[in-house]
PDB file of C-alpha atoms in Angstrom:
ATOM      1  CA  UNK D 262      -9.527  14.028 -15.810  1.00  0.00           C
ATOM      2  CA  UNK D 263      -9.014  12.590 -12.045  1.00  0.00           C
ATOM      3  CA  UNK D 264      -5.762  13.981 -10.823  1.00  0.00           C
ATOM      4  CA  UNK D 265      -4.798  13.275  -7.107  1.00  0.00           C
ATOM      5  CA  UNK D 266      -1.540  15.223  -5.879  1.00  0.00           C
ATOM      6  CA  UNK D 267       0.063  14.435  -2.026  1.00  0.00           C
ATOM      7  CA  UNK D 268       1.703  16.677   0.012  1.00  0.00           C
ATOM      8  CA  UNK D 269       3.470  16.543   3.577  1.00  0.00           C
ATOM      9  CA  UNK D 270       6.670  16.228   4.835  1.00  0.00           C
ATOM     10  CA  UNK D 271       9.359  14.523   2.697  1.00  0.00           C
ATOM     11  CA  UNK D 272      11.687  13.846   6.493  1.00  0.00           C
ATOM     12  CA  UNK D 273      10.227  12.269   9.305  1.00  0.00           C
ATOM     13  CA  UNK D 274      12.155  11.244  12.434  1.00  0.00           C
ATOM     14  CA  UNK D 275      12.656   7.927  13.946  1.00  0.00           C
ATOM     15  CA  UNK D 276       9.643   7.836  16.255  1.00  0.00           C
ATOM     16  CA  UNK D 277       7.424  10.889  15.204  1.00  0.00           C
ATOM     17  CA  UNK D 278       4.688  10.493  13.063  1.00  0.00           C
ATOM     18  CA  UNK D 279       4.231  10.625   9.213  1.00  0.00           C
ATOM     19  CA  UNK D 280       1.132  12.760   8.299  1.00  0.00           C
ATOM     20  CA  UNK D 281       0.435  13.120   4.325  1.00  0.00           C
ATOM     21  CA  UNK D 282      -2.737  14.617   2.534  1.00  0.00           C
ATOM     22  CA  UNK D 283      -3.687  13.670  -1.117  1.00  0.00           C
ATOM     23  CA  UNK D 284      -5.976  16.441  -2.852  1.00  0.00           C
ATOM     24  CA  UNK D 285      -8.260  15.109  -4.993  1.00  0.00           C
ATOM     25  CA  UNK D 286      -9.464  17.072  -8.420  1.00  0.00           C
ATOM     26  CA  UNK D 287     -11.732  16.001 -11.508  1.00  0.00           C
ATOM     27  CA  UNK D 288     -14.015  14.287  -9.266  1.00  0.00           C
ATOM     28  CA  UNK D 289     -16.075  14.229  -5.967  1.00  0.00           C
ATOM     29  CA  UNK D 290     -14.065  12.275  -3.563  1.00  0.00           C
ATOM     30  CA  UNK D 291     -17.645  10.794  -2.261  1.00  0.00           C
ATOM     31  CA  UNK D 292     -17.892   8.453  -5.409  1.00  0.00           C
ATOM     32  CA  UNK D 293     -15.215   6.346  -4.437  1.00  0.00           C
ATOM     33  CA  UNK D 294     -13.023   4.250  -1.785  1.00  0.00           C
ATOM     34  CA  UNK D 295      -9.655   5.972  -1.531  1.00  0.00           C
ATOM     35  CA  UNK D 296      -6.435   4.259  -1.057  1.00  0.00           C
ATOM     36  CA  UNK D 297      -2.888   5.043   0.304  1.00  0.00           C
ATOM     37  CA  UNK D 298       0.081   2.410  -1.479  1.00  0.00           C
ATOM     38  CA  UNK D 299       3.936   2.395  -0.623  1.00  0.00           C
ATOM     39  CA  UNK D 300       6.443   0.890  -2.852  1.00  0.00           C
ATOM     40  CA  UNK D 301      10.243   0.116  -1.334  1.00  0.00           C
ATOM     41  CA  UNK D 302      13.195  -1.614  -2.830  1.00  0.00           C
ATOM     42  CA  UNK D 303      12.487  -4.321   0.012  1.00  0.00           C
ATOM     43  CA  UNK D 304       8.758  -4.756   0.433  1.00  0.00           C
ATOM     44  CA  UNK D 305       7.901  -4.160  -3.444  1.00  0.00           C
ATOM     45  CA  UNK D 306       3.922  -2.478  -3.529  1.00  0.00           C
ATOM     46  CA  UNK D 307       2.142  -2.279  -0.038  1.00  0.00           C
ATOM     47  CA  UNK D 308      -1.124  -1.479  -0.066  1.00  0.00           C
ATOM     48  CA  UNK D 309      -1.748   0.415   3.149  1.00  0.00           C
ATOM     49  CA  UNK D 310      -5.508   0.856   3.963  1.00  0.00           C
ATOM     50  CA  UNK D 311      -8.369   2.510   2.250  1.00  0.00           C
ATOM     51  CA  UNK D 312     -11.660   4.700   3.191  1.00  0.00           C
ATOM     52  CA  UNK D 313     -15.092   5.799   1.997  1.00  0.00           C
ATOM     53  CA  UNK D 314     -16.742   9.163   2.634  1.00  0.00           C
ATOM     54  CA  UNK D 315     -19.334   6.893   4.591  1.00  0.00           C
ATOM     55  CA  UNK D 316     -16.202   6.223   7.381  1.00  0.00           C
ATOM     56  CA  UNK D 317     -15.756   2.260   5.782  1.00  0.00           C
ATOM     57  CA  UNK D 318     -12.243   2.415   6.605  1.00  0.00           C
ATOM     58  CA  UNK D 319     -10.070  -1.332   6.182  1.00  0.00           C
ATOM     59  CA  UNK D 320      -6.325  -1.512   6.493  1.00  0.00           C
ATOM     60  CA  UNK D 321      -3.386  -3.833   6.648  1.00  0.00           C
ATOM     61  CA  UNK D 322      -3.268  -5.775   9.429  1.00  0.00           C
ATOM     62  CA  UNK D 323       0.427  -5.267  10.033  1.00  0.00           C
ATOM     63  CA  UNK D 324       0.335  -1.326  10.085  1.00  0.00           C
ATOM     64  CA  UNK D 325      -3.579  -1.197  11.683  1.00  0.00           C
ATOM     65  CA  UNK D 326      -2.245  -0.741  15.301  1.00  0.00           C
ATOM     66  CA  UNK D 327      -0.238   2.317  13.617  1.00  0.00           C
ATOM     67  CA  UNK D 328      -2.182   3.993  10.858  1.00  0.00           C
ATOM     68  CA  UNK D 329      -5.414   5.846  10.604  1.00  0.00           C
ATOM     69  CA  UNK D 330      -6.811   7.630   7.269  1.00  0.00           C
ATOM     70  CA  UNK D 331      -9.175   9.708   7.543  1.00  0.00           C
ATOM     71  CA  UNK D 332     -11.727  11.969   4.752  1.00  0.00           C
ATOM     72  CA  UNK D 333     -12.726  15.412   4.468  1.00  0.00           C
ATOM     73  CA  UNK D 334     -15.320  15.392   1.806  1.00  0.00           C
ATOM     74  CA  UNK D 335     -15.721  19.611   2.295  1.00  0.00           C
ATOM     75  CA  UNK D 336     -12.148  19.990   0.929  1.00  0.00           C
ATOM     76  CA  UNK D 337     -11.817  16.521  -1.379  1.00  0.00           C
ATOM     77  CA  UNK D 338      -9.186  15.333   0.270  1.00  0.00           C
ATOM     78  CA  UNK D 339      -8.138  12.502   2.541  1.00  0.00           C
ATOM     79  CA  UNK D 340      -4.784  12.158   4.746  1.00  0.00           C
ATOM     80  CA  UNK D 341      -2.737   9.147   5.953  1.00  0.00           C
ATOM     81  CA  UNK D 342      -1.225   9.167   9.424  1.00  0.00           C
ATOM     82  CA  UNK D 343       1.607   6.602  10.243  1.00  0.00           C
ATOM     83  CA  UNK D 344       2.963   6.759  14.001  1.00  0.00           C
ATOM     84  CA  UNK D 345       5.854   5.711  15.367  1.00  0.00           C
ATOM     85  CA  UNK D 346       7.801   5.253  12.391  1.00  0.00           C
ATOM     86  CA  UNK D 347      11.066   3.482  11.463  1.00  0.00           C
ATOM     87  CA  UNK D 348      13.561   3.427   8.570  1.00  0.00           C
ATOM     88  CA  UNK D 349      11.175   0.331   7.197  1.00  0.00           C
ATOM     89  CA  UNK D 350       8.308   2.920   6.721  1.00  0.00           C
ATOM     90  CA  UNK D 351      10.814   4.740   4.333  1.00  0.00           C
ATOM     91  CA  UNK D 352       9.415   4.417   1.074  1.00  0.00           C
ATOM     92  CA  UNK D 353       7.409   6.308  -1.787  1.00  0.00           C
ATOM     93  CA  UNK D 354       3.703   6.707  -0.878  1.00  0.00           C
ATOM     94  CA  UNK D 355       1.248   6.886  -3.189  1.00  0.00           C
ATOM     95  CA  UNK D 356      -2.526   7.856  -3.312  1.00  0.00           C
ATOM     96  CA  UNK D 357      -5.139   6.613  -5.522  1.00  0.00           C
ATOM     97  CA  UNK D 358      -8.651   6.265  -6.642  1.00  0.00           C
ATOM     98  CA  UNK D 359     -10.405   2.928  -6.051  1.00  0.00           C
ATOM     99  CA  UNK D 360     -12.334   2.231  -9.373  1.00  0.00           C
ATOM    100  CA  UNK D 361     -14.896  -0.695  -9.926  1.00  0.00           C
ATOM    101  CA  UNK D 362     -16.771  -2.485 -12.589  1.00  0.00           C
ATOM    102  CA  UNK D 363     -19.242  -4.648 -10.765  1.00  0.00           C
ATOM    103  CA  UNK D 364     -17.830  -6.758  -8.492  1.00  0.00           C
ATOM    104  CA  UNK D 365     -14.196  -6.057 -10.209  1.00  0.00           C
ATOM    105  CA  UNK D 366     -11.416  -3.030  -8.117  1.00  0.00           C
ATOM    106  CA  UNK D 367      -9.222  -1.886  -9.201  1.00  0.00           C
ATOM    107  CA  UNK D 368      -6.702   1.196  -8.906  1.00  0.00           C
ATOM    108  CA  UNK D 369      -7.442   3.593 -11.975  1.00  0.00           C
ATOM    109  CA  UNK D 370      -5.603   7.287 -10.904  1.00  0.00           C
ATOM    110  CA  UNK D 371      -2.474   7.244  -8.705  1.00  0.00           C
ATOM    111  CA  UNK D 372      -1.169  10.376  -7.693  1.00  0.00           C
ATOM    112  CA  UNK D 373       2.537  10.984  -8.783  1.00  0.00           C
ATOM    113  CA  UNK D 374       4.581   9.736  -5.662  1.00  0.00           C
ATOM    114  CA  UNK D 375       6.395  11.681  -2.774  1.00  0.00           C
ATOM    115  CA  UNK D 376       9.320   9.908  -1.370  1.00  0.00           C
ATOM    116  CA  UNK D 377       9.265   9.855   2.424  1.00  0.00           C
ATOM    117  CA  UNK D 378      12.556   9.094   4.158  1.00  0.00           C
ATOM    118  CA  UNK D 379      12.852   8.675   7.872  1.00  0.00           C
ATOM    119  CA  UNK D 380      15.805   9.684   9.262  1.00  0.00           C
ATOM    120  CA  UNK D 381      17.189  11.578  12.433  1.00  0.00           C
TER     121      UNK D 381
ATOM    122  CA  UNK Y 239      -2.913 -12.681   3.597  1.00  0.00           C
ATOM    123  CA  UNK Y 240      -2.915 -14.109  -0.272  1.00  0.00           C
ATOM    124  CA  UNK Y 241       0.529 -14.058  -1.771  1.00  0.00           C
ATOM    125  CA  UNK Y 242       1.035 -13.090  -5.369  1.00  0.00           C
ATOM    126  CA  UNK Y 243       4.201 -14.810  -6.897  1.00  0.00           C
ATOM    127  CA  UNK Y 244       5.488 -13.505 -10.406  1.00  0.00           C
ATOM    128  CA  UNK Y 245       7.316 -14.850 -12.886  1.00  0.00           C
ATOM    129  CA  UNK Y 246       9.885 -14.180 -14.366  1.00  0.00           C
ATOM    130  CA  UNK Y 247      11.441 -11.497 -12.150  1.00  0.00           C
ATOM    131  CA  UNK Y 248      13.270 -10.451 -15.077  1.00  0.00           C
ATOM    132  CA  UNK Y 249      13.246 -10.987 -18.786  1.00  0.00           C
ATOM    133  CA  UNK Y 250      14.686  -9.698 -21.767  1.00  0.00           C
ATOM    134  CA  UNK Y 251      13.069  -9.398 -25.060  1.00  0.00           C
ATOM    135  CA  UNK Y 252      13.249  -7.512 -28.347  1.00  0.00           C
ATOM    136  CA  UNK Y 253      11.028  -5.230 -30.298  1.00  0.00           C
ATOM    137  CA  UNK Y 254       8.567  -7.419 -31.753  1.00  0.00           C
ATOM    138  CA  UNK Y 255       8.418  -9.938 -29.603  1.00  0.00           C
ATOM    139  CA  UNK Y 256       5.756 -11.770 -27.913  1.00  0.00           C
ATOM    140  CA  UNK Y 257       6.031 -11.539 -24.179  1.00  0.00           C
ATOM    141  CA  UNK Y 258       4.674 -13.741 -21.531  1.00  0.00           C
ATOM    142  CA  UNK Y 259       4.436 -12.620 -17.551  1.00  0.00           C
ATOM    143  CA  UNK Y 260       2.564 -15.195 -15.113  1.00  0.00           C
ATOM    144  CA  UNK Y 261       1.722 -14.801 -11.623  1.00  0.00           C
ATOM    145  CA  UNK Y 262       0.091 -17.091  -9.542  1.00  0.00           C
ATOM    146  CA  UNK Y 263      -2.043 -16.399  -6.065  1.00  0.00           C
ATOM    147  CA  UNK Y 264      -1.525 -18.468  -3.462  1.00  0.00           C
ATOM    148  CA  UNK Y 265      -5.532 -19.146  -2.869  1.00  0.00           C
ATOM    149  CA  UNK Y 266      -8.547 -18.858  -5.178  1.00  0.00           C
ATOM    150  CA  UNK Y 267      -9.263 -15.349  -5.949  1.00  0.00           C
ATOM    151  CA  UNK Y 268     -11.662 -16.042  -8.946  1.00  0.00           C
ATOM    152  CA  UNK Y 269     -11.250 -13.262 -11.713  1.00  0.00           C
ATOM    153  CA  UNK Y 270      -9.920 -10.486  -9.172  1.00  0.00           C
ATOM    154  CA  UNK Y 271      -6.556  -9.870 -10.572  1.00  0.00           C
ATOM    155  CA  UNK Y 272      -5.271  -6.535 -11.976  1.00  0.00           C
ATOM    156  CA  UNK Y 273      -2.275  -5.931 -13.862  1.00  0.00           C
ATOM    157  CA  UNK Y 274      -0.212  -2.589 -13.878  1.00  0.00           C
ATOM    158  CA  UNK Y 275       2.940  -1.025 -15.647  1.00  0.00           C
ATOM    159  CA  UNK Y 276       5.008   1.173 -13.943  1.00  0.00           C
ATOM    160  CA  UNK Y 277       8.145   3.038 -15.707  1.00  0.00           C
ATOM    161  CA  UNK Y 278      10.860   4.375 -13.732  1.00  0.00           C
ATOM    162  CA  UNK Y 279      10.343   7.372 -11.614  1.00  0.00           C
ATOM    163  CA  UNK Y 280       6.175   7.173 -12.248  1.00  0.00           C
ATOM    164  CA  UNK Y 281       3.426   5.752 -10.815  1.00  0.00           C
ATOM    165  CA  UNK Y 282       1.896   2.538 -11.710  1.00  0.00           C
ATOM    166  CA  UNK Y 283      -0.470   2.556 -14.362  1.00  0.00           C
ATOM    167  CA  UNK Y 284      -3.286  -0.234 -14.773  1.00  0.00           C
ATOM    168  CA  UNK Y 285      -3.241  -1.694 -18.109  1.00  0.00           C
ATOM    169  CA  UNK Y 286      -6.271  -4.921 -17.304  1.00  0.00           C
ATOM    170  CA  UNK Y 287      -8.761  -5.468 -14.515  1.00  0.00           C
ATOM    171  CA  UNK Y 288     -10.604  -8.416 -13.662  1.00  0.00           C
ATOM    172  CA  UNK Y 289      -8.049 -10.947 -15.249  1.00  0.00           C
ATOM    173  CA  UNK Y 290      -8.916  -9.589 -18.739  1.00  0.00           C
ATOM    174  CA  UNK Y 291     -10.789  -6.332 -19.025  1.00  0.00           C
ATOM    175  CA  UNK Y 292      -8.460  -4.142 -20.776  1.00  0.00           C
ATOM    176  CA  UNK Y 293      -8.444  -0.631 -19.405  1.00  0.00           C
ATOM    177  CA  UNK Y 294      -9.721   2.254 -21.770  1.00  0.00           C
ATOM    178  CA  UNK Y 295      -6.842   3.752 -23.626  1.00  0.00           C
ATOM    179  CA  UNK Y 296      -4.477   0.918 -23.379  1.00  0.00           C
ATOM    180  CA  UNK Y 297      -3.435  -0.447 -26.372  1.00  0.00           C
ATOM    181  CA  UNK Y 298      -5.381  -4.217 -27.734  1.00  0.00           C
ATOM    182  CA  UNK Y 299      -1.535  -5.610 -27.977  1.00  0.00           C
ATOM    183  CA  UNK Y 300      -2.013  -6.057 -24.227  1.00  0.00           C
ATOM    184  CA  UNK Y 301      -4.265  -9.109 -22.727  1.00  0.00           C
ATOM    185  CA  UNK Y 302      -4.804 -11.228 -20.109  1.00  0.00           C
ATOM    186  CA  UNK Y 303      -6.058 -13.972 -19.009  1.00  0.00           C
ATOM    187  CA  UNK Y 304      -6.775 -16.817 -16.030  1.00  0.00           C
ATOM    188  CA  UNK Y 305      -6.815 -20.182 -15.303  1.00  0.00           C
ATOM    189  CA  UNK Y 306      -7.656 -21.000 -11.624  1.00  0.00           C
ATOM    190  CA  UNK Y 307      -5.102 -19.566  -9.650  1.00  0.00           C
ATOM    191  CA  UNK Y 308      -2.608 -18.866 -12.484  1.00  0.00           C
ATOM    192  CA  UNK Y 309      -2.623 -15.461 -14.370  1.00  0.00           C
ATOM    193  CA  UNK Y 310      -1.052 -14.305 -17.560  1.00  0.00           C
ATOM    194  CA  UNK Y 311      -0.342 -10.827 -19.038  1.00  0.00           C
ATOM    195  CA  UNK Y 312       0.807 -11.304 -22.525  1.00  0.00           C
ATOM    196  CA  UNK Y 313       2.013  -8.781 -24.949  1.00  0.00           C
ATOM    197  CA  UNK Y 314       1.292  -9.827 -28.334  1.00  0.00           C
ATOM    198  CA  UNK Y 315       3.856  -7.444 -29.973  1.00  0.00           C
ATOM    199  CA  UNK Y 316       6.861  -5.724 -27.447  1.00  0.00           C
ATOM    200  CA  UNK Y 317       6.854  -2.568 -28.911  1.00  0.00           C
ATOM    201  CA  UNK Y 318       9.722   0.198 -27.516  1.00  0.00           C
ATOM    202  CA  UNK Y 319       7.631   1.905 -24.861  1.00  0.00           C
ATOM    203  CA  UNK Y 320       6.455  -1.266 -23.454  1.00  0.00           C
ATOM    204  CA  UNK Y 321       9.873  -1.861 -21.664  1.00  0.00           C
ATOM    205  CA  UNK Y 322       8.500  -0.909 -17.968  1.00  0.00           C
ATOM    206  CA  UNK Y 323       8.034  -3.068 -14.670  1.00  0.00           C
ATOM    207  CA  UNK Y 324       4.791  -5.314 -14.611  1.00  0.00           C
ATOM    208  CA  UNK Y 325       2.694  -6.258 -11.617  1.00  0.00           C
ATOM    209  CA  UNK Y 326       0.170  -8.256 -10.478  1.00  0.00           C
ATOM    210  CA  UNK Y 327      -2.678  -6.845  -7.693  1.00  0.00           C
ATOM    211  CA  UNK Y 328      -5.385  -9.061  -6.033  1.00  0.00           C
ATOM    212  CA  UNK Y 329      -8.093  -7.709  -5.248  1.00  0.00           C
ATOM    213  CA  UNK Y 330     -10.060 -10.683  -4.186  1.00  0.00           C
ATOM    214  CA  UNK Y 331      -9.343 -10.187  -0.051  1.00  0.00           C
ATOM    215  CA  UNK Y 332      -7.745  -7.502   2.062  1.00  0.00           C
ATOM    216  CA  UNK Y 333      -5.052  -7.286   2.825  1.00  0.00           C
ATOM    217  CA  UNK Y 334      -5.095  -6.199  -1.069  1.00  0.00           C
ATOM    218  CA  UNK Y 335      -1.574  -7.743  -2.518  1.00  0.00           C
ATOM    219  CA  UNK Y 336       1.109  -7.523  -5.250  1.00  0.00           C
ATOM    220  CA  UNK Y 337       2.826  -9.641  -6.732  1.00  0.00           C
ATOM    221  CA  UNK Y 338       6.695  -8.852  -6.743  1.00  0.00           C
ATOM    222  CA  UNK Y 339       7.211  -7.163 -10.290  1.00  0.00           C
ATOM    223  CA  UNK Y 340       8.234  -8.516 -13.590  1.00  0.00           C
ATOM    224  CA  UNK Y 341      11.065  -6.118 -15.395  1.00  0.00           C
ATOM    225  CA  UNK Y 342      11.208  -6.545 -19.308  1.00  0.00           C
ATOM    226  CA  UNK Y 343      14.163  -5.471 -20.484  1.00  0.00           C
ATOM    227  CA  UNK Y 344      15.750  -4.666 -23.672  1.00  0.00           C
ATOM    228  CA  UNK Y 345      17.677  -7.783 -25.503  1.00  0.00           C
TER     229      UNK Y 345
END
């Protein structure tokens, strides 16, 4: 079974930046596109960027001038910077596994959520 | 960016019932349309891909389906641990989208 767990930093200043690894197990993390997701009372489910072990990387336009995931395929597990953060980054951040049937994605495994609250 | 809109926001219902959750993208995004359940404190869970694949392990009381630009998630019978939060996911285009989240409730 495909289990993906985060871990960083639950408090991140005003400013700083908001680093956060997701650890993949039950699978090879270079069979898939990998995604990070917020959710927030105000913006509802953000999808936030994903990558491929081959470096395809695509994110949102409105955090691209911020964010950069990156992959290390050696340990299965790929991270999500977010710089220069504000209380409107405060959210719960999820990982998860980009899953496909032809031309059909989808998000299949979702890591459990860490709440990430940005605050002096 | 494509914009999802749900409907209803909210809804309440009663064991048994036959529930009804629509949500409509704001340009063509042919059958690319995912639904998800989420229950408080957890992570969404994806109940139908591709308008109306049903996802292994879900149960067949759960369908979908499209026509053009209007989706429906229908749940033939509510049963108790079907009362959750319900959203919709393009994933036609990036930026990849949600719609804003349908919450059945208990009548």
């Amino acid at each position: 079974q495909v289990q993906l767990q985060e871990s960083g930093p639950g408090l991140v200043k005003p400013s700083e930046t908001l680093a956060l690894t997701c650890t993949v197990s039950g699978d090879s993390i270079s069979r898939y596109y990998w995604s990070w997701i917020r959710q927030s009372p105000e913006k509802g489910l953000e999808w936030i960027g994903y990558i491929h072990y081959s470096g395809d990387t695509k994110y949102d336009p409105s955090l691209q001038s911020r964010v950069t995931i990156s992959i290390d395929t050696s340990n299965n597990h790929f991270s999500l910077r977010l710089d220069s953060v504000t209380a409107a980054d405060a959210a719960v951040y999820y990982c998860a596994r980009r899953g496909n049937w032809g031309l059909a994605s989808y998000f299949d495994f979702w890591s459990q959520g860490t709440l990430v609250t940005v605050s002096s | 960016d494509i914009q999802m809109t749900q409907s209803p926001s909210s809804l309440s219902a009663s064991v048994g019932d036959r529930v009804t959750i629509t949500c409509r993208a704001s340009q063509t995004i042919d059958i690319y349309l995912n639904w998800y359940q989420q229950k408080p404190g957890k992570a969404p869970k994806l109940l139908i891909y591709g308008a109306s694949s049903l996802q292994g392990g879900v149960p067949s009381r759960f369908s979908g389906s499209r026509s053009g630009r209007d989706f429906t998630l229908t749940i033939s019978s509510l049963q108790p641990e079907d009362f959750a939060t319900y959203y919709c996911q393009q994933a036609y285009s990036t930026p990849l989208t949600f719609g804003g989240g349908t919450e059945v409730e208990i009548k």
